[in-house]
Coordinates of C-alpha atoms in Angstrom, one line a residue:
X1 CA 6.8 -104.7 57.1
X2 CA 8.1 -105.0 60.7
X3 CA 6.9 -107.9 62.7
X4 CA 4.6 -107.5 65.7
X5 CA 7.4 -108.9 68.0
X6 CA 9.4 -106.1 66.8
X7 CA 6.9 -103.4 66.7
X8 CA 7.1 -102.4 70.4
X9 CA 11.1 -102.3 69.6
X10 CA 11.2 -100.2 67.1
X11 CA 8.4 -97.6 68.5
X12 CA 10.5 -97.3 72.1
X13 CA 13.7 -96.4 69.8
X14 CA 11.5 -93.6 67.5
X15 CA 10.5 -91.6 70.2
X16 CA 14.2 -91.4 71.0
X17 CA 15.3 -91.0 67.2
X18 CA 12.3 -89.4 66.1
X19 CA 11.5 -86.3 68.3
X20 CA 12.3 -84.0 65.3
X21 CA 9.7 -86.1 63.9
X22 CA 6.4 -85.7 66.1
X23 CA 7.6 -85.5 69.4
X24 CA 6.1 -89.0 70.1
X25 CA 2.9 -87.6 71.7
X26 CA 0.6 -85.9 69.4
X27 CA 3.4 -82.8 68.2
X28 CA 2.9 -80.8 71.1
X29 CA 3.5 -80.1 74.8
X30 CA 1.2 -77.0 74.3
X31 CA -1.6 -76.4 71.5
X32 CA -1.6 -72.7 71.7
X33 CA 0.8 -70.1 72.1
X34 CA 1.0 -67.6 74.8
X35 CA -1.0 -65.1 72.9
X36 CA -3.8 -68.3 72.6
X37 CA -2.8 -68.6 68.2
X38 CA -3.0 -72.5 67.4
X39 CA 0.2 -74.4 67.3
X40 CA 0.8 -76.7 63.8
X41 CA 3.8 -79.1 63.9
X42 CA 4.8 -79.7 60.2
X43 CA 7.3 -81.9 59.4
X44 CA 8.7 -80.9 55.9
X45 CA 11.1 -83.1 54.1
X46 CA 13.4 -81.3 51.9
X47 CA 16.5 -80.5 49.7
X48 CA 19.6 -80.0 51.9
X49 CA 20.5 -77.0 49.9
X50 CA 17.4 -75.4 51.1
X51 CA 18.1 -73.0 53.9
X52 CA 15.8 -72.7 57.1
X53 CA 11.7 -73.1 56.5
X54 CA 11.1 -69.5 58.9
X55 CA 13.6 -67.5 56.9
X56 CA 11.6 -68.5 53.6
X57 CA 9.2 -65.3 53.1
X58 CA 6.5 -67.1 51.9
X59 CA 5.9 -69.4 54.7
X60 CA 5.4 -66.3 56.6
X61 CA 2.0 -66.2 54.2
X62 CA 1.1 -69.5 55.6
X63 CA 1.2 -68.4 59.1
X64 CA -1.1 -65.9 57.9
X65 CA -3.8 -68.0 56.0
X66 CA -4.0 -70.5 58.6
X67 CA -3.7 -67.4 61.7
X68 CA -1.5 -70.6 63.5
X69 CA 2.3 -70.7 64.6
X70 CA 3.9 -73.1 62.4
X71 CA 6.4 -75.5 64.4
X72 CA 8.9 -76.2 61.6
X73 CA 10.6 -79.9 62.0
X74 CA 13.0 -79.7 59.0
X75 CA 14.8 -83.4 57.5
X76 CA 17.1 -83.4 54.6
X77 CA 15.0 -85.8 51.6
X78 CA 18.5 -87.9 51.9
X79 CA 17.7 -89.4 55.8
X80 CA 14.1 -89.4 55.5
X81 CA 13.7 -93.0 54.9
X82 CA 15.2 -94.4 57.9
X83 CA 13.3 -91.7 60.0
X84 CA 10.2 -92.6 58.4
X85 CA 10.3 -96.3 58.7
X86 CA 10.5 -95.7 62.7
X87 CA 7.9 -92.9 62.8
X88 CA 5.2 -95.2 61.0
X89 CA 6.1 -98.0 63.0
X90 CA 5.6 -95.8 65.9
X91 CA 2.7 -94.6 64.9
X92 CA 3.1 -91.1 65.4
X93 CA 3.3 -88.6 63.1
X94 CA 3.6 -84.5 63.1
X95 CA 0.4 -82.5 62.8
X96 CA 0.9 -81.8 58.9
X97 CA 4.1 -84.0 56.9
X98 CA 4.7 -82.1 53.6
X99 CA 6.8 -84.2 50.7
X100 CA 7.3 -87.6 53.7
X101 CA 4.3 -90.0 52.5
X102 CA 3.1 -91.1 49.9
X103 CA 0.4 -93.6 48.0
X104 CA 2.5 -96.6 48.8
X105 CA 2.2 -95.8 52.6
X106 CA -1.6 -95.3 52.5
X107 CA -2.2 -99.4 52.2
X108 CA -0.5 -99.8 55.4
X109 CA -0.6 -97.0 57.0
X110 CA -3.3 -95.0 56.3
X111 CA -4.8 -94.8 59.6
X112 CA -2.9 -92.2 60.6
X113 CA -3.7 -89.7 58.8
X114 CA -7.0 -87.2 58.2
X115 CA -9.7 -88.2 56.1
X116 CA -9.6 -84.5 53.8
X117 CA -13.0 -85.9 51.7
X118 CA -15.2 -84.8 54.6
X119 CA -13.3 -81.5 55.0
X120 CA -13.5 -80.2 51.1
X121 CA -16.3 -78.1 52.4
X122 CA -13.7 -75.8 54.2
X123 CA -11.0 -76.2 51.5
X124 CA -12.3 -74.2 48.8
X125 CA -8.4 -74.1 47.0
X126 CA -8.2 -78.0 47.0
X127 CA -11.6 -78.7 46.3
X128 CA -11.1 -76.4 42.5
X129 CA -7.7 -78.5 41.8
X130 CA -10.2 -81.5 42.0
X131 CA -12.4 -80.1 39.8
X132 CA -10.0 -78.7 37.4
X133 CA -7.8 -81.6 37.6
X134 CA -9.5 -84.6 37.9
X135 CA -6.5 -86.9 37.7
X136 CA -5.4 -85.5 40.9
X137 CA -8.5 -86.7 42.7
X138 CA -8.2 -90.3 41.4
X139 CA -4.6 -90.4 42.6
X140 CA -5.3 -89.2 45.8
X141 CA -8.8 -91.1 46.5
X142 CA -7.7 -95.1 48.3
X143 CA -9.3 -98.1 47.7
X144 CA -11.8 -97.4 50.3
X145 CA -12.6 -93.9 49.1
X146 CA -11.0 -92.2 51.5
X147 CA -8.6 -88.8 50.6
X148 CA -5.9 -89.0 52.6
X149 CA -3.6 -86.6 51.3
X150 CA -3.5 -83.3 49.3
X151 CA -1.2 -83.2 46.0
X152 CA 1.2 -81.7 43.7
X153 CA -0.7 -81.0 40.4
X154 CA 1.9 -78.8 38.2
X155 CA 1.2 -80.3 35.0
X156 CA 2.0 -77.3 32.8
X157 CA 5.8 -76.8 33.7
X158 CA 7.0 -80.6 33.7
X159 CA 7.6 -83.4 31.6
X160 CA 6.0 -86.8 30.4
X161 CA 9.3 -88.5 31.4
X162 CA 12.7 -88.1 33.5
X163 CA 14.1 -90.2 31.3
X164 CA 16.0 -88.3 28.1
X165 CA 18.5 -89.8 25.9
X166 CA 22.2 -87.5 25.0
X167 CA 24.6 -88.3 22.8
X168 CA 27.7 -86.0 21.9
X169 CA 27.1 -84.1 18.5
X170 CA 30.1 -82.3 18.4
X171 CA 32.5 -86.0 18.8
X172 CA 30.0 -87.7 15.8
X173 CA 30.6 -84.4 14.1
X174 CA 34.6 -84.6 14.3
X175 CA 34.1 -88.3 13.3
X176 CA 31.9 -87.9 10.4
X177 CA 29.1 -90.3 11.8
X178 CA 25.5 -89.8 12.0
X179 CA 23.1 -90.1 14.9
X180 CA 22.5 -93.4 15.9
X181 CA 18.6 -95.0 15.2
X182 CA 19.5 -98.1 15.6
X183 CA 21.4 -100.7 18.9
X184 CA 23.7 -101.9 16.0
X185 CA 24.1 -98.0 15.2
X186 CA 24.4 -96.9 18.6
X187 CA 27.4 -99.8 18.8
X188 CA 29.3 -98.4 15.8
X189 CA 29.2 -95.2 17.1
X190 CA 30.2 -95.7 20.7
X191 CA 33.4 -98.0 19.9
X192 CA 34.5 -95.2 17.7
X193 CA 34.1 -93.0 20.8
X194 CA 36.3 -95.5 22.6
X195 CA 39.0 -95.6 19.7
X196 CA 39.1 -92.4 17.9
X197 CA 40.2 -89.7 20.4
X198 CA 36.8 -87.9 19.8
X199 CA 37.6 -84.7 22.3
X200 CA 40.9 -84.6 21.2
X201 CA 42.9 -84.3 23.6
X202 CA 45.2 -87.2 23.0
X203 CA 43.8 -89.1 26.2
X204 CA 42.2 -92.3 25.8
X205 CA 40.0 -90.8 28.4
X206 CA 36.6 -91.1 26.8
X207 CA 33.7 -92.8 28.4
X208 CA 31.6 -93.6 25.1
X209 CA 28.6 -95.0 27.8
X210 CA 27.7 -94.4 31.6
X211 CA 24.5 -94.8 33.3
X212 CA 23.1 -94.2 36.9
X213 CA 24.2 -97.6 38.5
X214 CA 21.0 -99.5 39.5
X215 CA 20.7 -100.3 43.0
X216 CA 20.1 -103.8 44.3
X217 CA 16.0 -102.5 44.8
X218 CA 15.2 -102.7 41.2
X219 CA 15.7 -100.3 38.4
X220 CA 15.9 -96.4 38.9
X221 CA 15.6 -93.4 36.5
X222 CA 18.6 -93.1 34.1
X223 CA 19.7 -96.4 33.6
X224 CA 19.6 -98.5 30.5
X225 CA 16.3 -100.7 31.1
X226 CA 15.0 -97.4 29.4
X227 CA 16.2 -99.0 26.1
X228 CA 13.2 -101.8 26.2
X229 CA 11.2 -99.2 25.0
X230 CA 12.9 -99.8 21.1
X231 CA 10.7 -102.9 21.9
X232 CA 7.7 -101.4 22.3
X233 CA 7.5 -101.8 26.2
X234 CA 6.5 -98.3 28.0
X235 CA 8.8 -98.4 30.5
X236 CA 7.5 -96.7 34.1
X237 CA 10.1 -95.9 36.7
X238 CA 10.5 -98.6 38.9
X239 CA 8.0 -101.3 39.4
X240 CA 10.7 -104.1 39.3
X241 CA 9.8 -104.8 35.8
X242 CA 6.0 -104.0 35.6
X243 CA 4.7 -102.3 32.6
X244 CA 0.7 -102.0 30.9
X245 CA 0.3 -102.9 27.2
X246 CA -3.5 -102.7 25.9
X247 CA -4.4 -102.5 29.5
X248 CA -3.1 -105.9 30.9
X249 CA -0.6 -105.4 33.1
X250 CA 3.2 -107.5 32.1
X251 CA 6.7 -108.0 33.4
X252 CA 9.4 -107.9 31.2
X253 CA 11.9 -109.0 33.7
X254 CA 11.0 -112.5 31.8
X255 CA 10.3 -111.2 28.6
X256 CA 12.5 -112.1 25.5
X257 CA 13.2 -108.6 24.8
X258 CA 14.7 -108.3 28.9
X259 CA 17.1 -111.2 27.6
X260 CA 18.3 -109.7 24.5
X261 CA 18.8 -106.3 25.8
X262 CA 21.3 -108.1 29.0
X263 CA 23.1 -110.1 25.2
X264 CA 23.2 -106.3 23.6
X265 CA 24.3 -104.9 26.8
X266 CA 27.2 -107.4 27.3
X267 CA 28.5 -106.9 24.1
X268 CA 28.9 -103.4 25.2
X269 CA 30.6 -104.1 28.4
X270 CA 33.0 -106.8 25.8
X271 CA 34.0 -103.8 23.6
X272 CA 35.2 -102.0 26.8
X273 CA 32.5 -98.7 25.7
X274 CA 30.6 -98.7 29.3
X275 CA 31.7 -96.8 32.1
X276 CA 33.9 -99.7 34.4
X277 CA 32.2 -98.2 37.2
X278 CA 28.8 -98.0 35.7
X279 CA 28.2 -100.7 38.4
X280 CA 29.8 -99.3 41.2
X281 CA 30.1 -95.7 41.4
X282 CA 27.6 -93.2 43.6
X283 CA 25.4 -90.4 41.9
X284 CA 27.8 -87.5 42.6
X285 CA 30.9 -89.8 40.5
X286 CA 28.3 -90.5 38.1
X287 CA 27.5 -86.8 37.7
X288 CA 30.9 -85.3 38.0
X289 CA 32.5 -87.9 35.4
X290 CA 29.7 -85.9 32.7
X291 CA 30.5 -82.7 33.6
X292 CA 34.0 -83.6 31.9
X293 CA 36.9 -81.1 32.2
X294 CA 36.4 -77.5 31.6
X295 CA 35.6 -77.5 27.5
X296 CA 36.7 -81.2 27.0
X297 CA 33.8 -84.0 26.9
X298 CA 34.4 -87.1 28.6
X299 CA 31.0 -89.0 28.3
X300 CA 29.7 -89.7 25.0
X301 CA 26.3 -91.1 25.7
X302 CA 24.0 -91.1 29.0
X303 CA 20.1 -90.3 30.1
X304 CA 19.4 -87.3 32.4
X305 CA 16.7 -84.7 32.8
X306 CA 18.5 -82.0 30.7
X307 CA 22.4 -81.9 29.0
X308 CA 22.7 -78.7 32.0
X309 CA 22.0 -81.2 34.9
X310 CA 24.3 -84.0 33.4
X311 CA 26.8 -82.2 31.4
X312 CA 27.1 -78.8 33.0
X313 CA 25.9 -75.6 31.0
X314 CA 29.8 -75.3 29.8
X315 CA 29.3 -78.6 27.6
X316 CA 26.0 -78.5 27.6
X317 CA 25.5 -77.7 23.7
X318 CA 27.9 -80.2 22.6
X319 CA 24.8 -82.9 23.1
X320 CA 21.6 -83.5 21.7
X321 CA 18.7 -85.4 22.5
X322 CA 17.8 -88.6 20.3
X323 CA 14.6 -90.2 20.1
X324 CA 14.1 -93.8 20.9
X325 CA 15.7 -96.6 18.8
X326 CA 15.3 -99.1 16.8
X327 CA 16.6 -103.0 18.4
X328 CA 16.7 -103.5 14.8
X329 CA 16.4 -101.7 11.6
X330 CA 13.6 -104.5 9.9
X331 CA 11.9 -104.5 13.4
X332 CA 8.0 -104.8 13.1
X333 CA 7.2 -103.5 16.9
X334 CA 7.0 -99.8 16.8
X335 CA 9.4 -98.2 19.5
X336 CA 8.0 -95.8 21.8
X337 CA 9.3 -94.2 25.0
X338 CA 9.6 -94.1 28.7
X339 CA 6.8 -92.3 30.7
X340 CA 6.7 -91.5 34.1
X341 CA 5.2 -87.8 33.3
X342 CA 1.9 -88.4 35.5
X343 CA 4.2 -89.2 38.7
X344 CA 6.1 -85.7 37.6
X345 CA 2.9 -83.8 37.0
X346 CA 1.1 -85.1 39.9
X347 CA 2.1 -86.6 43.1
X348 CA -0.3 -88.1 45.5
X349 CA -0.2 -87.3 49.4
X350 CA 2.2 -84.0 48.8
X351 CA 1.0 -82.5 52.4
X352 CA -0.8 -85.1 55.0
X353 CA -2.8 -84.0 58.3
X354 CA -2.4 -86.8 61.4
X355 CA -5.2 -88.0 62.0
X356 CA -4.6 -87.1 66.1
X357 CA -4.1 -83.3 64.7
X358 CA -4.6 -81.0 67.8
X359 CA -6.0 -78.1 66.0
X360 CA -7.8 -79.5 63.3
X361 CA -9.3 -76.1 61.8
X362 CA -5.8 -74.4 61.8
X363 CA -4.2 -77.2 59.7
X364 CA -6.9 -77.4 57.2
X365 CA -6.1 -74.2 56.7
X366 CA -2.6 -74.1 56.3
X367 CA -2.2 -77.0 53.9
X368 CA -5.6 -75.4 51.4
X369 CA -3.2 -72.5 51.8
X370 CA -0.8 -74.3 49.4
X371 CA -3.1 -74.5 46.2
X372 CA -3.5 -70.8 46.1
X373 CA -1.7 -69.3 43.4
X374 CA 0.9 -67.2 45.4
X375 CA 1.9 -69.5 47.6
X376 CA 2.1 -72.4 45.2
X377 CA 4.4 -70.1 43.2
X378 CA 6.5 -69.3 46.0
X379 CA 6.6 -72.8 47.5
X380 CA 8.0 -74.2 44.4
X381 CA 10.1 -71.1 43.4
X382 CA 11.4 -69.2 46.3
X383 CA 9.9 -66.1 48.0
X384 CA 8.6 -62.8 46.6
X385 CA 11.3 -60.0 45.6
X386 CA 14.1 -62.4 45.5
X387 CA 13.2 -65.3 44.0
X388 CA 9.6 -64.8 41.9
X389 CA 8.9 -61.1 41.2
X390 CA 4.6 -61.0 41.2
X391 CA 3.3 -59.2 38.3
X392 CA 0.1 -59.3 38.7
X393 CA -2.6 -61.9 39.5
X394 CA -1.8 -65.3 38.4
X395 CA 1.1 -63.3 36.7
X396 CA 4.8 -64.6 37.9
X397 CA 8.6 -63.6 36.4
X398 CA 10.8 -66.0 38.2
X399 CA 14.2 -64.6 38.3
X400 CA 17.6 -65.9 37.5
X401 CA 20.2 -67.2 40.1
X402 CA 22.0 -63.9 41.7
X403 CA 25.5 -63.5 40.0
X404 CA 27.1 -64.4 43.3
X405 CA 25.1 -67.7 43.6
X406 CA 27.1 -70.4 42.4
X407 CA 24.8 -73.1 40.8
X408 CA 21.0 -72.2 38.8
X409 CA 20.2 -75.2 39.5
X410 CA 21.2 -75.3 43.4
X411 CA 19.9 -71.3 43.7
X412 CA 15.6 -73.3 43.1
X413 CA 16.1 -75.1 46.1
X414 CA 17.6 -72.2 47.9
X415 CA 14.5 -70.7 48.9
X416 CA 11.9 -73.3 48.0
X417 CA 10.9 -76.8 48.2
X418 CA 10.9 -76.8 44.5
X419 CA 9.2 -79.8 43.1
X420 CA 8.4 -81.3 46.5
X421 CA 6.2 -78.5 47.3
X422 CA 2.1 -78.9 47.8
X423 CA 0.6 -76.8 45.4
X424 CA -1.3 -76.4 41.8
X425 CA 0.6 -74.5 39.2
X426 CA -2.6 -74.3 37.1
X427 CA -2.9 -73.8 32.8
X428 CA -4.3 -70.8 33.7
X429 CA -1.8 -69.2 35.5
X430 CA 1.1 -66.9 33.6
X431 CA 5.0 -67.7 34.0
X432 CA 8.0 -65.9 32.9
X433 CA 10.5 -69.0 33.6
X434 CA 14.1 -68.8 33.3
X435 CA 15.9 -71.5 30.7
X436 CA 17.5 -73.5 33.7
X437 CA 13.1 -74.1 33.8
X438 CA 12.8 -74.7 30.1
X439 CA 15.0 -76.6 28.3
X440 CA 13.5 -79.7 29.3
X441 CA 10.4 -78.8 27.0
X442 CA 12.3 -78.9 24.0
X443 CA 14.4 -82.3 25.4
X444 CA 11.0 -83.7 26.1
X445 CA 9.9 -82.5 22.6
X446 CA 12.2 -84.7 21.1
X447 CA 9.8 -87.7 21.8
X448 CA 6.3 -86.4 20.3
X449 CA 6.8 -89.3 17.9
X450 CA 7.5 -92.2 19.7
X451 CA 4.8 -91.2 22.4
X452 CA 1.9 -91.1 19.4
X453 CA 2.7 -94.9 19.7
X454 CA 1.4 -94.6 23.0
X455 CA -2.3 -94.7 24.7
X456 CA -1.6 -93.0 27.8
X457 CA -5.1 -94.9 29.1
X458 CA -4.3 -98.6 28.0
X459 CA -0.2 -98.2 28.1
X460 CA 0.6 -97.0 31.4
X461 CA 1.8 -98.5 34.6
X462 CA 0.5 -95.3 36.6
X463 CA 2.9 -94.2 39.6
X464 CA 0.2 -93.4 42.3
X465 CA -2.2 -95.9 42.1
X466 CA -3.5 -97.1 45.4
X467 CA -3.7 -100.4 47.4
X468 CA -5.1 -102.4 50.1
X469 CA -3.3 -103.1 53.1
X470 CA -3.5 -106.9 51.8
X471 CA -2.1 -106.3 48.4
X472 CA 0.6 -103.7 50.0
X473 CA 1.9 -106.5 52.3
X474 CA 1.7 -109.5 49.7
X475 CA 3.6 -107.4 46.9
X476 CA 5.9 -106.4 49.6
X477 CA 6.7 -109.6 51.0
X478 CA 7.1 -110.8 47.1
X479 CA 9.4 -108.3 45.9
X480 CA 12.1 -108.9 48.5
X481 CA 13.1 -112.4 46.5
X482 CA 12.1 -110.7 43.2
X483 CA 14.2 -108.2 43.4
X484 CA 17.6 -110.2 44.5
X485 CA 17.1 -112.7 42.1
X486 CA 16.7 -109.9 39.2
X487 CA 19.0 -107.5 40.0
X488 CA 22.4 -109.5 41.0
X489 CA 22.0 -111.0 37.8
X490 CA 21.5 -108.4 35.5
X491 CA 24.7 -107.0 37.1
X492 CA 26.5 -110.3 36.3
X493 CA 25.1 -110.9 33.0
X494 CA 25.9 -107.5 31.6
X495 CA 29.4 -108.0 33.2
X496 CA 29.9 -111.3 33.0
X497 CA 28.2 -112.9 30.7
X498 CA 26.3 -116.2 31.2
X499 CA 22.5 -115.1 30.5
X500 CA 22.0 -117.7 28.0
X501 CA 22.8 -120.6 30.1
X502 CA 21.1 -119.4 33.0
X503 CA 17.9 -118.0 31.8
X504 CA 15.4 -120.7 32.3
X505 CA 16.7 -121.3 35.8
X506 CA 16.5 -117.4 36.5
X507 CA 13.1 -117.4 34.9
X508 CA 12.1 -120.6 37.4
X509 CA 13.2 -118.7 40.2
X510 CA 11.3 -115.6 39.7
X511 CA 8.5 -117.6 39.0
X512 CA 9.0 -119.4 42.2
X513 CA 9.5 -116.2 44.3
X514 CA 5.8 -115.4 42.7
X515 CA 6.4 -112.9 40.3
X516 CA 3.4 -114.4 38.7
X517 CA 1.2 -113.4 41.7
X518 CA 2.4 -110.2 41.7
X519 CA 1.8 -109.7 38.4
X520 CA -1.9 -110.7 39.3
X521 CA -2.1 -108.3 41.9
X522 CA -0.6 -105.4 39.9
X523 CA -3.5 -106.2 37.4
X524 CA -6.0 -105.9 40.0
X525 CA -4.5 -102.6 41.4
X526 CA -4.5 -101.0 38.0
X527 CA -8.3 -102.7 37.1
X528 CA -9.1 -100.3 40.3
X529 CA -7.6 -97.6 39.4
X530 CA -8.7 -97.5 36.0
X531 CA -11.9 -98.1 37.0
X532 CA -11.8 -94.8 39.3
X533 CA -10.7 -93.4 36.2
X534 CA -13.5 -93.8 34.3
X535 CA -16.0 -92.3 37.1
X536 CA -14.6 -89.6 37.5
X537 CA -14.1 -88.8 33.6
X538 CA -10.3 -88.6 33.0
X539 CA -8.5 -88.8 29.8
X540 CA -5.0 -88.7 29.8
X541 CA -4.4 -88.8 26.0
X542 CA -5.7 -85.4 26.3
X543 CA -2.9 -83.8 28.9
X544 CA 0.2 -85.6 27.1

């Protein structure tokens, strides 16, 4: 949160940095165009591979729905935070912001923006993703029952978690070993990687272990905190060690199981079978280290959407996907899994309208224009005729990668916002996806069991849940001490050893840094929510 002495600061130097933003004065020198058509400023935050929002077909459709000239303010997702930071603080922001806020700025910040619950009436699309999808409407109602932002419902072509588990079937093959269930198996396994020369090629160049390296904000998706969930804790992404069991809201950054899995972990690091630089290298070395040389493996286990996006689709079917393990084989606590599949399936406050919006009608317009089916396709896909081919109503073919496009996975972003996109890709609705789209089904498949250990009501941390200002502040303010004193030792434990010694003066200092308040707050949040929840009749063992 800045300070007031700063505020004035800070908003001087975003109307210098942040033109692209808002302009710092309400979006627009002019409302109209010279032919008198209303002028909408949207800011869009997007995928750097993405190519220019005017040459995308579709948005050509928008222009249409809303009969306004769209003022495109393009930012790549990887500079958006810094630019955000300043434009709140400013308080300034473009007429419509697609994929820039979300439910955590709301608390604070929700001033600025358009209350859309009075305006349903002339958003007939949004209003019927309410109704259809009622989870969507409890994500994006605030405390004070205001709706302050339209989402992302696309239930039907994600997953109920980011988080998958690979492990090289072709090296356990050439050793003769099974497929770990077990952290003593998984052990076994991975110091044969080390020792055994498993993709033969008479390197001792095997990784038998890598993981995203978590950042010094708390845990992120793909790394191994993912493994509490052998102990029966559903881990969310995120959170800084928050999770729901029978609806009352823990933290296993204290919890007995957090300590054994930093022991298991160090052992690990001991034998030599994690990545050196699982600790220190960025996303692309991470990556590129999977993706191995040409037919030769390097990595034999990791966590990642899909084997394609880690591996590459050359090594691809070398891997398979495991199921949660076991701490230990006599356990009593029944693993389950990782979930974060109602932050992929619906995400809160996709498109926002300011709340100073010049032409009000027009941008009402344009962002209902989302949720209808042929622009939700194309928003997410790519453009009619090169990207999606339209069959008929509700009836979509989205087409391969051109031969002379280099990457499948790059060629989705090309012409779309992809999964940052508004929009509702509804049950009802009929698509012919390509397998870059696909395989994670069958990956995410691979946890049906550990997830009927699971009440998606009672066992959840949900992603989107709103807050006051007050609670945004103190949980804020909180996490700042939290988070150092968790993360820079997890890094040294797993590395260094130590966590026996230390662990009741770590545990002292998180309590001191009130983890314990937070953990309060968090309940209260998710009470709320759940509460919300319950009025508006939503079930969500019945959508996972």
């Amino acid at each position: 949160m800045v300070k007031k002495s700063a505020v004035w600061k800070v908003g001087a130097m975003a109307c210098v940095t942040v033109l692209a933003l808002s302009a710092c004065g309400g979006g627009n020198d002019s409302a109209t165009t010279e032919d008198g058509k209303p002028i909408v400023t949207v800011q869009v935050v997007k995928d750097a591979r993405a190519e220019k929002m005017a040459k995308m077909g579709w948005t050509k459709d928008l222009e249409t729905a809303c009969d306004c000239s769209i003022k495109w303010q393009e930012v790549a997702s990887s500079s958006w935070d810094q630019q955000k930071q300043a434009s709140l603080a400013a308080g300034e922001v473009a007429d419509v912001t697609i994929s820039g806020f979300g439910s955590g700025d709301m608390g604070e910040y929700g001033s600025l923006f358009l209350d859309l619950k009075p305006e349903l009436k002339s958003m007939p699309n949004l209003s019927k993703v309410f109704k259809t999808e009622p989870y969507s409407q409890v994500i994006s109602t605030t405390t004070d029952g205001k709706i302050l932002g339209a989402p992302t419902v696309a239930r039907q072509v994600t997953a109920r978690t980011s988080n998958h588990m690979f492990i090289n079937k072709q090296w356990l093959d050439k050793l003769g070993l099974k497929v770990p269930t077990t952290w003593s198996e998984l052990e076994t396994v991975l110091k044969a990687f080390k020792t055994q020369d498993p993709n033969g090629n008479g390197k001792a160049d095997e990784v038998p272990m890598d993981f995203n390296s978590p950042g010094t904000g708390g845990f992120g998706l793909f790394q191994p905190n993912v493994l509490l969930a052998s102990a029966g804790i559903t881990v969310p992404n995120g959170a800084l060690g928050m999770y729901v069991k029978d609806g009352k809201v823990k933290n296993y950054l204290t919890d007995p199981s957090y300590k054994e899995l930093i022991t298991y972990l160090h052992k690990l690091w001991s034998d030599g079978v994690i990545s050196s630089e699982a600790f220190t290298h960025d996303w692309s070395k991470y990556t590129g280290t999977a993706k191995g040389s040409g037919n030769t493996a390097t990595v034999g286990f990791t966590w990642m959407w899909t084997p394609s996006d880690i591996f590459g689709p050359q090594l691809a079917s070398q891997y398979v996907t495991i199921p949660s393990l076991k701490m230990d084989a006599n356990q009593t606590e029944t693993p389950v899994w990782a979930y974060n599949g109602d932050d992929l399936a619906y995400q809160a406050d996709r498109a926002v309208i300011s709340a100073k919006v010049k032409n009000k009608e027009a941008a009402l317009k344009l962002v209902d224009a989302f949720y209808s089916p042929d622009i939700s396709v194309q928003a997410r896909y790519g453009s009619f005729g090169t990207a999606v081919k339209r069959n008929a109503e509700n009836n979509y073919k989205i087409l391969d990668a051109p031969a002379d496009h280099d990457s499948a996975s790059d060629w989705q972003f090309y012409q779309s916002l992809a999964d940052g996109a508004p929009g509702w890709i509804s049950d009802d609705m009929k698509l012919d996806l390509p397998s870059a789209h696909t395989e994670v089904k069958g990956v995410d498949a691979v946890y049906d069991n550990d997830y009927k250990n699971v009440d998606f009501n009672k066992d959840v941390l949900y992603a989107n849940m709103p807050m006051t200002p007050e609670q945004t502040t103190t949980l804020n303010a909180n996490n700042t001490g939290i988070t150092q004193g968790a993360m820079s030792k997890f890094a040294q434990w797993v590395t260094k050893g130590g966590v026996d010694s230390e662990w009741d003066s770590y545990v002292a200092n998180l309590k001191k840094n009130k983890l314990e308040e937070n953990i309060k707050l968090e309940q209260q949040i998710y009470d709320a929510f759940q509460k919300n929840m319950d009025t508006i009749g939503v079930n969500l063992n019945s959508t996972n």
